[in-house]
Amino acid sequence: MPGADAQDKEYLFIYQPDTKQGILSAPALRTTGQIEVRVPSTWTGLTVHVYGFGLGDGRENKGKNSDSCYIGTGIIG
């Protein structure tokens, strides 16, 4: 991705529409390649929507946010 840096911090936002609740993940470095997010147990069996965005932390992009991106939907197991 143009302007991306290995030090960028990536975030997920998980939204549960029935409860109208959302959770923002802790940041993960772009190089990690994965993010884990704990959600309330009351969400079991419910549909969630997942969005992602990044925050630049490299030498040339520090403090610049990416646009958010809809990643998809899933059911909490």
PDB file of N, CA and C in Angstrom:
ATOM      1  N   MET A   1       0.855  -1.172   0.000  1.00  0.00           N
ATOM      2  CA  MET A   1       0.000   0.000   0.000  1.00  0.00           C
ATOM      3  C   MET A   1       0.903   1.238   0.000  1.00  0.00           C
ATOM      4  N   PRO A   2       0.671   2.176  -0.893  1.00  0.00           N
ATOM      5  CA  PRO A   2       1.510   3.373  -0.943  1.00  0.00           C
ATOM      6  C   PRO A   2       1.495   4.140   0.376  1.00  0.00           C
ATOM      7  N   GLY A   3       2.658   4.534   0.848  1.00  0.00           N
ATOM      8  CA  GLY A   3       2.776   5.305   2.079  1.00  0.00           C
ATOM      9  C   GLY A   3       2.764   4.482   3.343  1.00  0.00           C
ATOM     10  N   ALA A   4       2.560   3.170   3.226  1.00  0.00           N
ATOM     11  CA  ALA A   4       2.518   2.315   4.419  1.00  0.00           C
ATOM     12  C   ALA A   4       3.923   2.090   4.959  1.00  0.00           C
ATOM     13  N   ASP A   5       3.992   1.810   6.261  1.00  0.00           N
ATOM     14  CA  ASP A   5       5.259   1.564   6.940  1.00  0.00           C
ATOM     15  C   ASP A   5       5.078   0.382   7.886  1.00  0.00           C
ATOM     16  N   ALA A   6       6.125  -0.378   8.095  1.00  0.00           N
ATOM     17  CA  ALA A   6       6.058  -1.543   8.984  1.00  0.00           C
ATOM     18  C   ALA A   6       5.682  -1.156  10.414  1.00  0.00           C
ATOM     19  N   GLN A   7       5.905   0.083  10.801  1.00  0.00           N
ATOM     20  CA  GLN A   7       5.600   0.531  12.158  1.00  0.00           C
ATOM     21  C   GLN A   7       4.164   1.034  12.324  1.00  0.00           C
ATOM     22  N   ASP A   8       3.386   1.044  11.253  1.00  0.00           N
ATOM     23  CA  ASP A   8       1.999   1.503  11.333  1.00  0.00           C
ATOM     24  C   ASP A   8       1.213   0.661  12.331  1.00  0.00           C
ATOM     25  N   LYS A   9       0.254   1.296  12.956  1.00  0.00           N
ATOM     26  CA  LYS A   9      -0.612   0.604  13.914  1.00  0.00           C
ATOM     27  C   LYS A   9      -1.969   0.357  13.243  1.00  0.00           C
ATOM     28  N   GLU A  10      -2.432  -0.876  13.322  1.00  0.00           N
ATOM     29  CA  GLU A  10      -3.690  -1.270  12.693  1.00  0.00           C
ATOM     30  C   GLU A  10      -4.742  -1.519  13.774  1.00  0.00           C
ATOM     31  N   TYR A  11      -5.974  -1.159  13.481  1.00  0.00           N
ATOM     32  CA  TYR A  11      -7.079  -1.291  14.427  1.00  0.00           C
ATOM     33  C   TYR A  11      -8.261  -1.983  13.762  1.00  0.00           C
ATOM     34  N   LEU A  12      -9.060  -2.657  14.568  1.00  0.00           N
ATOM     35  CA  LEU A  12     -10.351  -3.182  14.138  1.00  0.00           C
ATOM     36  C   LEU A  12     -11.435  -2.569  15.015  1.00  0.00           C
ATOM     37  N   PHE A  13     -12.581  -2.310  14.406  1.00  0.00           N
ATOM     38  CA  PHE A  13     -13.757  -1.903  15.149  1.00  0.00           C
ATOM     39  C   PHE A  13     -14.809  -2.965  14.878  1.00  0.00           C
ATOM     40  N   ILE A  14     -15.302  -3.595  15.943  1.00  0.00           N
ATOM     41  CA  ILE A  14     -16.310  -4.640  15.846  1.00  0.00           C
ATOM     42  C   ILE A  14     -17.632  -4.034  16.316  1.00  0.00           C
ATOM     43  N   TYR A  15     -18.654  -4.073  15.455  1.00  0.00           N
ATOM     44  CA  TYR A  15     -19.954  -3.481  15.784  1.00  0.00           C
ATOM     45  C   TYR A  15     -21.030  -4.556  15.808  1.00  0.00           C
ATOM     46  N   GLN A  16     -21.818  -4.567  16.886  1.00  0.00           N
ATOM     47  CA  GLN A  16     -22.924  -5.510  17.036  1.00  0.00           C
ATOM     48  C   GLN A  16     -24.216  -4.691  16.965  1.00  0.00           C
ATOM     49  N   PRO A  17     -24.966  -4.771  15.838  1.00  0.00           N
ATOM     50  CA  PRO A  17     -26.112  -3.888  15.634  1.00  0.00           C
ATOM     51  C   PRO A  17     -27.313  -4.144  16.547  1.00  0.00           C
ATOM     52  N   ASP A  18     -27.539  -5.379  16.989  1.00  0.00           N
ATOM     53  CA  ASP A  18     -28.698  -5.635  17.854  1.00  0.00           C
ATOM     54  C   ASP A  18     -28.564  -4.922  19.202  1.00  0.00           C
ATOM     55  N   THR A  19     -27.362  -4.920  19.744  1.00  0.00           N
ATOM     56  CA  THR A  19     -27.118  -4.278  21.036  1.00  0.00           C
ATOM     57  C   THR A  19     -26.658  -2.829  20.873  1.00  0.00           C
ATOM     58  N   LYS A  20     -26.386  -2.457  19.620  1.00  0.00           N
ATOM     59  CA  LYS A  20     -25.860  -1.117  19.308  1.00  0.00           C
ATOM     60  C   LYS A  20     -24.578  -0.832  20.090  1.00  0.00           C
ATOM     61  N   GLN A  21     -23.724  -1.855  20.190  1.00  0.00           N
ATOM     62  CA  GLN A  21     -22.450  -1.726  20.891  1.00  0.00           C
ATOM     63  C   GLN A  21     -21.298  -1.977  19.928  1.00  0.00           C
ATOM     64  N   GLY A  22     -20.182  -1.357  20.221  1.00  0.00           N
ATOM     65  CA  GLY A  22     -18.986  -1.566  19.424  1.00  0.00           C
ATOM     66  C   GLY A  22     -17.758  -1.636  20.300  1.00  0.00           C
ATOM     67  N   ILE A  23     -16.733  -2.291  19.782  1.00  0.00           N
ATOM     68  CA  ILE A  23     -15.465  -2.431  20.500  1.00  0.00           C
ATOM     69  C   ILE A  23     -14.328  -2.083  19.554  1.00  0.00           C
ATOM     70  N   LEU A  24     -13.418  -1.232  20.011  1.00  0.00           N
ATOM     71  CA  LEU A  24     -12.211  -0.895  19.263  1.00  0.00           C
ATOM     72  C   LEU A  24     -11.074  -1.748  19.796  1.00  0.00           C
ATOM     73  N   SER A  25     -10.356  -2.405  18.911  1.00  0.00           N
ATOM     74  CA  SER A  25      -9.235  -3.247  19.322  1.00  0.00           C
ATOM     75  C   SER A  25      -8.077  -2.407  19.831  1.00  0.00           C
ATOM     76  N   ALA A  26      -7.191  -3.049  20.540  1.00  0.00           N
ATOM     77  CA  ALA A  26      -5.890  -2.451  20.834  1.00  0.00           C
ATOM     78  C   ALA A  26      -5.113  -2.426  19.515  1.00  0.00           C
ATOM     79  N   PRO A  27      -4.166  -1.525  19.361  1.00  0.00           N
ATOM     80  CA  PRO A  27      -3.420  -1.482  18.100  1.00  0.00           C
ATOM     81  C   PRO A  27      -2.487  -2.681  17.954  1.00  0.00           C
ATOM     82  N   ALA A  28      -2.267  -3.052  16.702  1.00  0.00           N
ATOM     83  CA  ALA A  28      -1.283  -4.091  16.374  1.00  0.00           C
ATOM     84  C   ALA A  28      -0.392  -3.542  15.271  1.00  0.00           C
ATOM     85  N   LEU A  29       0.873  -3.849  15.344  1.00  0.00           N
ATOM     86  CA  LEU A  29       1.781  -3.417  14.283  1.00  0.00           C
ATOM     87  C   LEU A  29       1.395  -4.078  12.968  1.00  0.00           C
ATOM     88  N   ARG A  30       1.537  -3.338  11.893  1.00  0.00           N
ATOM     89  CA  ARG A  30       1.243  -3.871  10.555  1.00  0.00           C
ATOM     90  C   ARG A  30       1.981  -5.183  10.316  1.00  0.00           C
ATOM     91  N   THR A  31       3.208  -5.282  10.791  1.00  0.00           N
ATOM     92  CA  THR A  31       4.019  -6.476  10.549  1.00  0.00           C
ATOM     93  C   THR A  31       3.547  -7.700  11.322  1.00  0.00           C
ATOM     94  N   THR A  32       2.695  -7.513  12.343  1.00  0.00           N
ATOM     95  CA  THR A  32       2.199  -8.641  13.127  1.00  0.00           C
ATOM     96  C   THR A  32       1.336  -9.561  12.275  1.00  0.00           C
ATOM     97  N   GLY A  33       0.503  -8.984  11.440  1.00  0.00           N
ATOM     98  CA  GLY A  33      -0.324  -9.767  10.544  1.00  0.00           C
ATOM     99  C   GLY A  33      -1.593 -10.329  11.156  1.00  0.00           C
ATOM    100  N   GLN A  34      -1.872 -10.014  12.414  1.00  0.00           N
ATOM    101  CA  GLN A  34      -3.114 -10.471  13.028  1.00  0.00           C
ATOM    102  C   GLN A  34      -3.498  -9.573  14.193  1.00  0.00           C
ATOM    103  N   ILE A  35      -4.792  -9.563  14.498  1.00  0.00           N
ATOM    104  CA  ILE A  35      -5.315  -8.829  15.649  1.00  0.00           C
ATOM    105  C   ILE A  35      -6.339  -9.736  16.332  1.00  0.00           C
ATOM    106  N   GLU A  36      -6.281  -9.796  17.631  1.00  0.00           N
ATOM    107  CA  GLU A  36      -7.291 -10.522  18.400  1.00  0.00           C
ATOM    108  C   GLU A  36      -8.107  -9.516  19.194  1.00  0.00           C
ATOM    109  N   VAL A  37      -9.418  -9.725  19.208  1.00  0.00           N
ATOM    110  CA  VAL A  37     -10.319  -8.824  19.916  1.00  0.00           C
ATOM    111  C   VAL A  37     -11.262  -9.656  20.772  1.00  0.00           C
ATOM    112  N   ARG A  38     -11.314  -9.369  22.054  1.00  0.00           N
ATOM    113  CA  ARG A  38     -12.275 -10.021  22.942  1.00  0.00           C
ATOM    114  C   ARG A  38     -13.589  -9.266  22.875  1.00  0.00           C
ATOM    115  N   VAL A  39     -14.668 -10.035  22.740  1.00  0.00           N
ATOM    116  CA  VAL A  39     -16.000  -9.435  22.704  1.00  0.00           C
ATOM    117  C   VAL A  39     -16.809  -9.989  23.865  1.00  0.00           C
ATOM    118  N   PRO A  40     -17.885  -9.301  24.272  1.00  0.00           N
ATOM    119  CA  PRO A  40     -18.696  -9.794  25.386  1.00  0.00           C
ATOM    120  C   PRO A  40     -19.302 -11.170  25.082  1.00  0.00           C
ATOM    121  N   SER A  41     -19.393 -12.006  26.094  1.00  0.00           N
ATOM    122  CA  SER A  41     -19.985 -13.335  25.911  1.00  0.00           C
ATOM    123  C   SER A  41     -21.453 -13.235  25.510  1.00  0.00           C
ATOM    124  N   THR A  42     -22.081 -12.118  25.820  1.00  0.00           N
ATOM    125  CA  THR A  42     -23.493 -11.925  25.443  1.00  0.00           C
ATOM    126  C   THR A  42     -23.662 -11.781  23.926  1.00  0.00           C
ATOM    127  N   TRP A  43     -22.574 -11.624  23.193  1.00  0.00           N
ATOM    128  CA  TRP A  43     -22.627 -11.532  21.742  1.00  0.00           C
ATOM    129  C   TRP A  43     -22.633 -12.908  21.072  1.00  0.00           C
ATOM    130  N   THR A  44     -22.481 -13.980  21.834  1.00  0.00           N
ATOM    131  CA  THR A  44     -22.446 -15.323  21.256  1.00  0.00           C
ATOM    132  C   THR A  44     -23.709 -15.569  20.435  1.00  0.00           C
ATOM    133  N   GLY A  45     -23.515 -15.997  19.200  1.00  0.00           N
ATOM    134  CA  GLY A  45     -24.623 -16.261  18.288  1.00  0.00           C
ATOM    135  C   GLY A  45     -25.122 -15.048  17.535  1.00  0.00           C
ATOM    136  N   LEU A  46     -24.591 -13.874  17.833  1.00  0.00           N
ATOM    137  CA  LEU A  46     -25.028 -12.640  17.178  1.00  0.00           C
ATOM    138  C   LEU A  46     -24.098 -12.261  16.023  1.00  0.00           C
ATOM    139  N   THR A  47     -24.649 -11.544  15.074  1.00  0.00           N
ATOM    140  CA  THR A  47     -23.891 -11.064  13.922  1.00  0.00           C
ATOM    141  C   THR A  47     -23.135  -9.790  14.280  1.00  0.00           C
ATOM    142  N   VAL A  48     -21.913  -9.693  13.811  1.00  0.00           N
ATOM    143  CA  VAL A  48     -21.106  -8.485  13.991  1.00  0.00           C
ATOM    144  C   VAL A  48     -20.608  -8.010  12.627  1.00  0.00           C
ATOM    145  N   HIS A  49     -20.291  -6.734  12.568  1.00  0.00           N
ATOM    146  CA  HIS A  49     -19.686  -6.127  11.380  1.00  0.00           C
ATOM    147  C   HIS A  49     -18.294  -5.656  11.787  1.00  0.00           C
ATOM    148  N   VAL A  50     -17.328  -5.871  10.917  1.00  0.00           N
ATOM    149  CA  VAL A  50     -15.928  -5.569  11.234  1.00  0.00           C
ATOM    150  C   VAL A  50     -15.389  -4.526  10.256  1.00  0.00           C
ATOM    151  N   TYR A  51     -14.774  -3.504  10.829  1.00  0.00           N
ATOM    152  CA  TYR A  51     -14.146  -2.432  10.064  1.00  0.00           C
ATOM    153  C   TYR A  51     -12.681  -2.346  10.482  1.00  0.00           C
ATOM    154  N   GLY A  52     -11.830  -1.876   9.604  1.00  0.00           N
ATOM    155  CA  GLY A  52     -10.421  -1.716   9.929  1.00  0.00           C
ATOM    156  C   GLY A  52      -9.902  -0.371   9.467  1.00  0.00           C
ATOM    157  N   PHE A  53      -8.864   0.099  10.141  1.00  0.00           N
ATOM    158  CA  PHE A  53      -8.169   1.316   9.720  1.00  0.00           C
ATOM    159  C   PHE A  53      -6.769   1.300  10.306  1.00  0.00           C
ATOM    160  N   GLY A  54      -5.917   2.138   9.767  1.00  0.00           N
ATOM    161  CA  GLY A  54      -4.540   2.211  10.237  1.00  0.00           C
ATOM    162  C   GLY A  54      -4.171   3.615  10.658  1.00  0.00           C
ATOM    163  N   LEU A  55      -3.179   3.689  11.512  1.00  0.00           N
ATOM    164  CA  LEU A  55      -2.610   4.960  11.955  1.00  0.00           C
ATOM    165  C   LEU A  55      -1.121   4.910  11.663  1.00  0.00           C
ATOM    166  N   GLY A  56      -0.672   5.808  10.817  1.00  0.00           N
ATOM    167  CA  GLY A  56       0.744   5.832  10.443  1.00  0.00           C
ATOM    168  C   GLY A  56       1.644   6.122  11.631  1.00  0.00           C
ATOM    169  N   ASP A  57       2.721   5.367  11.712  1.00  0.00           N
ATOM    170  CA  ASP A  57       3.705   5.590  12.773  1.00  0.00           C
ATOM    171  C   ASP A  57       5.128   5.478  12.231  1.00  0.00           C
ATOM    172  N   GLY A  58       5.234   5.583  10.920  1.00  0.00           N
ATOM    173  CA  GLY A  58       6.545   5.539  10.285  1.00  0.00           C
ATOM    174  C   GLY A  58       7.157   6.923  10.194  1.00  0.00           C
ATOM    175  N   ARG A  59       8.344   6.976   9.679  1.00  0.00           N
ATOM    176  CA  ARG A  59       9.065   8.242   9.580  1.00  0.00           C
ATOM    177  C   ARG A  59       8.352   9.245   8.669  1.00  0.00           C
ATOM    178  N   GLU A  60       7.731   8.748   7.589  1.00  0.00           N
ATOM    179  CA  GLU A  60       7.119   9.656   6.623  1.00  0.00           C
ATOM    180  C   GLU A  60       5.596   9.732   6.702  1.00  0.00           C
ATOM    181  N   ASN A  61       4.975   8.917   7.564  1.00  0.00           N
ATOM    182  CA  ASN A  61       3.510   8.946   7.634  1.00  0.00           C
ATOM    183  C   ASN A  61       2.982   9.066   9.060  1.00  0.00           C
ATOM    184  N   LYS A  62       3.840   9.437   9.989  1.00  0.00           N
ATOM    185  CA  LYS A  62       3.459   9.496  11.401  1.00  0.00           C
ATOM    186  C   LYS A  62       2.220  10.371  11.616  1.00  0.00           C
ATOM    187  N   GLY A  63       1.215   9.788  12.298  1.00  0.00           N
ATOM    188  CA  GLY A  63       0.009  10.524  12.642  1.00  0.00           C
ATOM    189  C   GLY A  63      -1.050  10.580  11.560  1.00  0.00           C
ATOM    190  N   LYS A  64      -0.785  10.016  10.381  1.00  0.00           N
ATOM    191  CA  LYS A  64      -1.772  10.029   9.306  1.00  0.00           C
ATOM    192  C   LYS A  64      -2.665   8.798   9.400  1.00  0.00           C
ATOM    193  N   ASN A  65      -3.968   9.022   9.408  1.00  0.00           N
ATOM    194  CA  ASN A  65      -4.939   7.925   9.450  1.00  0.00           C
ATOM    195  C   ASN A  65      -5.264   7.457   8.044  1.00  0.00           C
ATOM    196  N   SER A  66      -5.505   6.163   7.907  1.00  0.00           N
ATOM    197  CA  SER A  66      -6.042   5.652   6.647  1.00  0.00           C
ATOM    198  C   SER A  66      -7.558   5.829   6.670  1.00  0.00           C
ATOM    199  N   ASP A  67      -8.178   5.691   5.527  1.00  0.00           N
ATOM    200  CA  ASP A  67      -9.638   5.606   5.486  1.00  0.00           C
ATOM    201  C   ASP A  67     -10.028   4.299   6.158  1.00  0.00           C
ATOM    202  N   SER A  68     -11.211   4.253   6.754  1.00  0.00           N
ATOM    203  CA  SER A  68     -11.689   2.994   7.305  1.00  0.00           C
ATOM    204  C   SER A  68     -12.177   2.118   6.160  1.00  0.00           C
ATOM    205  N   CYS A  69     -12.172   0.826   6.397  1.00  0.00           N
ATOM    206  CA  CYS A  69     -12.555  -0.136   5.374  1.00  0.00           C
ATOM    207  C   CYS A  69     -13.467  -1.188   6.008  1.00  0.00           C
ATOM    208  N   TYR A  70     -14.574  -1.465   5.341  1.00  0.00           N
ATOM    209  CA  TYR A  70     -15.464  -2.528   5.810  1.00  0.00           C
ATOM    210  C   TYR A  70     -14.821  -3.852   5.454  1.00  0.00           C
ATOM    211  N   ILE A  71     -14.560  -4.682   6.466  1.00  0.00           N
ATOM    212  CA  ILE A  71     -13.899  -5.971   6.249  1.00  0.00           C
ATOM    213  C   ILE A  71     -14.918  -7.063   6.004  1.00  0.00           C
ATOM    214  N   GLY A  72     -16.010  -7.037   6.733  1.00  0.00           N
ATOM    215  CA  GLY A  72     -17.036  -8.042   6.519  1.00  0.00           C
ATOM    216  C   GLY A  72     -17.870  -8.289   7.756  1.00  0.00           C
ATOM    217  N   THR A  73     -18.648  -9.353   7.684  1.00  0.00           N
ATOM    218  CA  THR A  73     -19.557  -9.706   8.758  1.00  0.00           C
ATOM    219  C   THR A  73     -19.304 -11.128   9.198  1.00  0.00           C
ATOM    220  N   GLY A  74     -19.715 -11.439  10.401  1.00  0.00           N
ATOM    221  CA  GLY A  74     -19.573 -12.795  10.915  1.00  0.00           C
ATOM    222  C   GLY A  74     -20.486 -13.004  12.110  1.00  0.00           C
ATOM    223  N   ILE A  75     -20.579 -14.249  12.536  1.00  0.00           N
ATOM    224  CA  ILE A  75     -21.374 -14.592  13.704  1.00  0.00           C
ATOM    225  C   ILE A  75     -20.425 -15.026  14.810  1.00  0.00           C
ATOM    226  N   ILE A  76     -20.599 -14.462  15.991  1.00  0.00           N
ATOM    227  CA  ILE A  76     -19.735 -14.788  17.117  1.00  0.00           C
ATOM    228  C   ILE A  76     -20.076 -16.206  17.593  1.00  0.00           C
ATOM    229  N   GLY A  77     -19.052 -17.052  17.663  1.00  0.00           N
ATOM    230  CA  GLY A  77     -19.258 -18.455  18.057  1.00  0.00           C
ATOM    231  C   GLY A  77     -19.006 -18.705  19.518  1.00  0.00           C
TER     232      GLY A  77
END
